[in-house]
């Protein structure tokens, strides 16, 4: 079932997405948490959506608890799940990316080698 979601993007117009949530993962700013973001006082909430037209949207909410810093949001429209994984590779901790891959299904994001 497709829902309409508005995804905020810092410094850009928001995206209005008609689609469904496929995967979500959150990190923690708590250094004692096994899902720690790797950056003291900062964490991420990542969501991947499939649009009604078959595209994919990655949305990242970067949160901070530091005075003088602001939470930020980014979102990208991509043609495949594989490109979603590539997009996230340098934006989130490795464990978080692996969790998203497992949720999406390894076959759905596997790199083709011939």
PDB file of C-alpha atoms in Angstrom:
ATOM      1  CA  UNK A   1       0.000   0.000   0.000  1.00  0.00           C
ATOM      2  CA  UNK A   2       1.434   3.372  -1.006  1.00  0.00           C
ATOM      3  CA  UNK A   3       1.380   6.259   1.425  1.00  0.00           C
ATOM      4  CA  UNK A   4       2.315   9.865   0.732  1.00  0.00           C
ATOM      5  CA  UNK A   5       5.303  10.973   2.786  1.00  0.00           C
ATOM      6  CA  UNK A   6       6.952  14.394   2.877  1.00  0.00           C
ATOM      7  CA  UNK A   7      10.715  14.140   3.333  1.00  0.00           C
ATOM      8  CA  UNK A   8      12.504  17.262   4.484  1.00  0.00           C
ATOM      9  CA  UNK A   9      15.869  18.202   3.003  1.00  0.00           C
ATOM     10  CA  UNK A  10      18.059  20.813   4.659  1.00  0.00           C
ATOM     11  CA  UNK A  11      18.626  23.729   2.284  1.00  0.00           C
ATOM     12  CA  UNK A  12      16.370  22.243  -0.414  1.00  0.00           C
ATOM     13  CA  UNK A  13      12.683  21.887  -1.135  1.00  0.00           C
ATOM     14  CA  UNK A  14      11.124  18.823   0.504  1.00  0.00           C
ATOM     15  CA  UNK A  15      10.261  15.700  -1.481  1.00  0.00           C
ATOM     16  CA  UNK A  16       6.689  14.451  -1.593  1.00  0.00           C
ATOM     17  CA  UNK A  17       6.946  10.695  -2.063  1.00  0.00           C
ATOM     18  CA  UNK A  18       4.136   8.299  -2.819  1.00  0.00           C
ATOM     19  CA  UNK A  19       5.429   4.879  -1.864  1.00  0.00           C
ATOM     20  CA  UNK A  20       6.133   2.354   0.817  1.00  0.00           C
ATOM     21  CA  UNK A  21       8.817   2.036   3.481  1.00  0.00           C
ATOM     22  CA  UNK A  22      11.132  -0.898   2.726  1.00  0.00           C
ATOM     23  CA  UNK A  23      13.788  -0.569   5.434  1.00  0.00           C
ATOM     24  CA  UNK A  24      14.730   1.563   8.415  1.00  0.00           C
ATOM     25  CA  UNK A  25      17.721   1.673  10.735  1.00  0.00           C
ATOM     26  CA  UNK A  26      18.718   4.013  13.539  1.00  0.00           C
ATOM     27  CA  UNK A  27      22.019   4.595  15.265  1.00  0.00           C
ATOM     28  CA  UNK A  28      22.539   5.936  18.771  1.00  0.00           C
ATOM     29  CA  UNK A  29      24.668   8.763  20.126  1.00  0.00           C
ATOM     30  CA  UNK A  30      25.191   6.776  23.333  1.00  0.00           C
ATOM     31  CA  UNK A  31      28.788   5.489  23.215  1.00  0.00           C
ATOM     32  CA  UNK A  32      27.840   2.494  25.410  1.00  0.00           C
ATOM     33  CA  UNK A  33      25.132   1.388  22.953  1.00  0.00           C
ATOM     34  CA  UNK A  34      26.176  -1.362  20.497  1.00  0.00           C
ATOM     35  CA  UNK A  35      24.396   0.667  17.811  1.00  0.00           C
ATOM     36  CA  UNK A  36      26.549   3.742  18.457  1.00  0.00           C
ATOM     37  CA  UNK A  37      26.899   5.998  15.429  1.00  0.00           C
ATOM     38  CA  UNK A  38      30.666   6.223  15.771  1.00  0.00           C
ATOM     39  CA  UNK A  39      30.433   9.991  16.252  1.00  0.00           C
ATOM     40  CA  UNK A  40      30.054  11.302  19.793  1.00  0.00           C
ATOM     41  CA  UNK A  41      26.814  13.221  20.254  1.00  0.00           C
ATOM     42  CA  UNK A  42      25.508  12.440  16.766  1.00  0.00           C
ATOM     43  CA  UNK A  43      23.296   9.736  15.263  1.00  0.00           C
ATOM     44  CA  UNK A  44      21.303   8.906  12.134  1.00  0.00           C
ATOM     45  CA  UNK A  45      17.868   7.629  11.217  1.00  0.00           C
ATOM     46  CA  UNK A  46      17.859   6.101   7.720  1.00  0.00           C
ATOM     47  CA  UNK A  47      14.799   5.071   5.729  1.00  0.00           C
ATOM     48  CA  UNK A  48      14.521   3.556   2.270  1.00  0.00           C
ATOM     49  CA  UNK A  49      11.280   3.841   0.305  1.00  0.00           C
ATOM     50  CA  UNK A  50      10.072   2.362  -2.996  1.00  0.00           C
ATOM     51  CA  UNK A  51       7.931   4.841  -4.920  1.00  0.00           C
ATOM     52  CA  UNK A  52       4.739   3.982  -6.731  1.00  0.00           C
ATOM     53  CA  UNK A  53       6.647   4.408 -10.026  1.00  0.00           C
ATOM     54  CA  UNK A  54       9.409   1.979  -8.997  1.00  0.00           C
ATOM     55  CA  UNK A  55      12.143   4.430  -7.997  1.00  0.00           C
ATOM     56  CA  UNK A  56      13.840   4.368  -4.599  1.00  0.00           C
ATOM     57  CA  UNK A  57      14.309   7.156  -2.083  1.00  0.00           C
ATOM     58  CA  UNK A  58      16.905   7.232   0.682  1.00  0.00           C
ATOM     59  CA  UNK A  59      16.174   9.635   3.534  1.00  0.00           C
ATOM     60  CA  UNK A  60      18.685  10.372   6.300  1.00  0.00           C
ATOM     61  CA  UNK A  61      17.914  12.400   9.414  1.00  0.00           C
ATOM     62  CA  UNK A  62      21.189  13.435  11.078  1.00  0.00           C
ATOM     63  CA  UNK A  63      20.625  14.311  14.728  1.00  0.00           C
ATOM     64  CA  UNK A  64      22.989  16.119  17.065  1.00  0.00           C
ATOM     65  CA  UNK A  65      22.934  16.937  20.732  1.00  0.00           C
ATOM     66  CA  UNK A  66      25.671  19.564  20.456  1.00  0.00           C
ATOM     67  CA  UNK A  67      24.905  23.192  21.198  1.00  0.00           C
ATOM     68  CA  UNK A  68      25.440  25.304  18.096  1.00  0.00           C
ATOM     69  CA  UNK A  69      24.827  22.396  15.703  1.00  0.00           C
ATOM     70  CA  UNK A  70      21.519  21.721  14.004  1.00  0.00           C
ATOM     71  CA  UNK A  71      19.823  18.520  12.965  1.00  0.00           C
ATOM     72  CA  UNK A  72      19.917  18.079   9.186  1.00  0.00           C
ATOM     73  CA  UNK A  73      17.998  16.036   6.652  1.00  0.00           C
ATOM     74  CA  UNK A  74      18.925  14.722   3.244  1.00  0.00           C
ATOM     75  CA  UNK A  75      17.106  12.624   0.689  1.00  0.00           C
ATOM     76  CA  UNK A  76      18.031  11.234  -2.711  1.00  0.00           C
ATOM     77  CA  UNK A  77      15.975   9.620  -5.469  1.00  0.00           C
ATOM     78  CA  UNK A  78      17.775   6.638  -7.003  1.00  0.00           C
ATOM     79  CA  UNK A  79      16.877   4.117  -9.723  1.00  0.00           C
ATOM     80  CA  UNK A  80      17.874   0.914  -7.869  1.00  0.00           C
ATOM     81  CA  UNK A  81      18.383  -0.590  -4.428  1.00  0.00           C
ATOM     82  CA  UNK A  82      22.016  -1.249  -5.331  1.00  0.00           C
ATOM     83  CA  UNK A  83      22.515   2.486  -5.845  1.00  0.00           C
ATOM     84  CA  UNK A  84      20.851   3.135  -2.479  1.00  0.00           C
ATOM     85  CA  UNK A  85      23.498   0.947  -0.842  1.00  0.00           C
ATOM     86  CA  UNK A  86      26.277   2.757  -2.733  1.00  0.00           C
ATOM     87  CA  UNK A  87      24.832   6.137  -1.713  1.00  0.00           C
ATOM     88  CA  UNK A  88      24.795   5.152   1.968  1.00  0.00           C
ATOM     89  CA  UNK A  89      28.252   3.525   1.997  1.00  0.00           C
ATOM     90  CA  UNK A  90      30.112   6.611   3.233  1.00  0.00           C
ATOM     91  CA  UNK A  91      27.218   8.219   5.109  1.00  0.00           C
ATOM     92  CA  UNK A  92      26.409   5.638   7.812  1.00  0.00           C
ATOM     93  CA  UNK A  93      28.353   3.143   9.965  1.00  0.00           C
ATOM     94  CA  UNK A  94      29.112  -0.228   8.351  1.00  0.00           C
ATOM     95  CA  UNK A  95      26.969  -2.185  10.811  1.00  0.00           C
ATOM     96  CA  UNK A  96      24.007   0.036   9.959  1.00  0.00           C
ATOM     97  CA  UNK A  97      24.456  -0.472   6.224  1.00  0.00           C
ATOM     98  CA  UNK A  98      24.681  -4.238   6.784  1.00  0.00           C
ATOM     99  CA  UNK A  99      21.435  -4.148   8.790  1.00  0.00           C
ATOM    100  CA  UNK A 100      19.692  -2.341   5.920  1.00  0.00           C
ATOM    101  CA  UNK A 101      21.092  -4.840   3.386  1.00  0.00           C
ATOM    102  CA  UNK A 102      19.765  -7.741   5.451  1.00  0.00           C
ATOM    103  CA  UNK A 103      16.338  -6.094   5.674  1.00  0.00           C
ATOM    104  CA  UNK A 104      16.205  -5.411   1.934  1.00  0.00           C
ATOM    105  CA  UNK A 105      17.519  -8.870   1.085  1.00  0.00           C
ATOM    106  CA  UNK A 106      21.067  -9.571   0.011  1.00  0.00           C
ATOM    107  CA  UNK A 107      19.944 -10.751  -3.443  1.00  0.00           C
ATOM    108  CA  UNK A 108      18.126  -7.466  -4.046  1.00  0.00           C
ATOM    109  CA  UNK A 109      21.305  -5.420  -3.591  1.00  0.00           C
ATOM    110  CA  UNK A 110      24.017  -7.865  -4.678  1.00  0.00           C
ATOM    111  CA  UNK A 111      26.662  -6.555  -7.039  1.00  0.00           C
ATOM    112  CA  UNK A 112      26.706  -8.487 -10.322  1.00  0.00           C
ATOM    113  CA  UNK A 113      30.054 -10.027 -11.325  1.00  0.00           C
ATOM    114  CA  UNK A 114      30.527 -12.038 -14.501  1.00  0.00           C
TER     115      UNK A 114
END
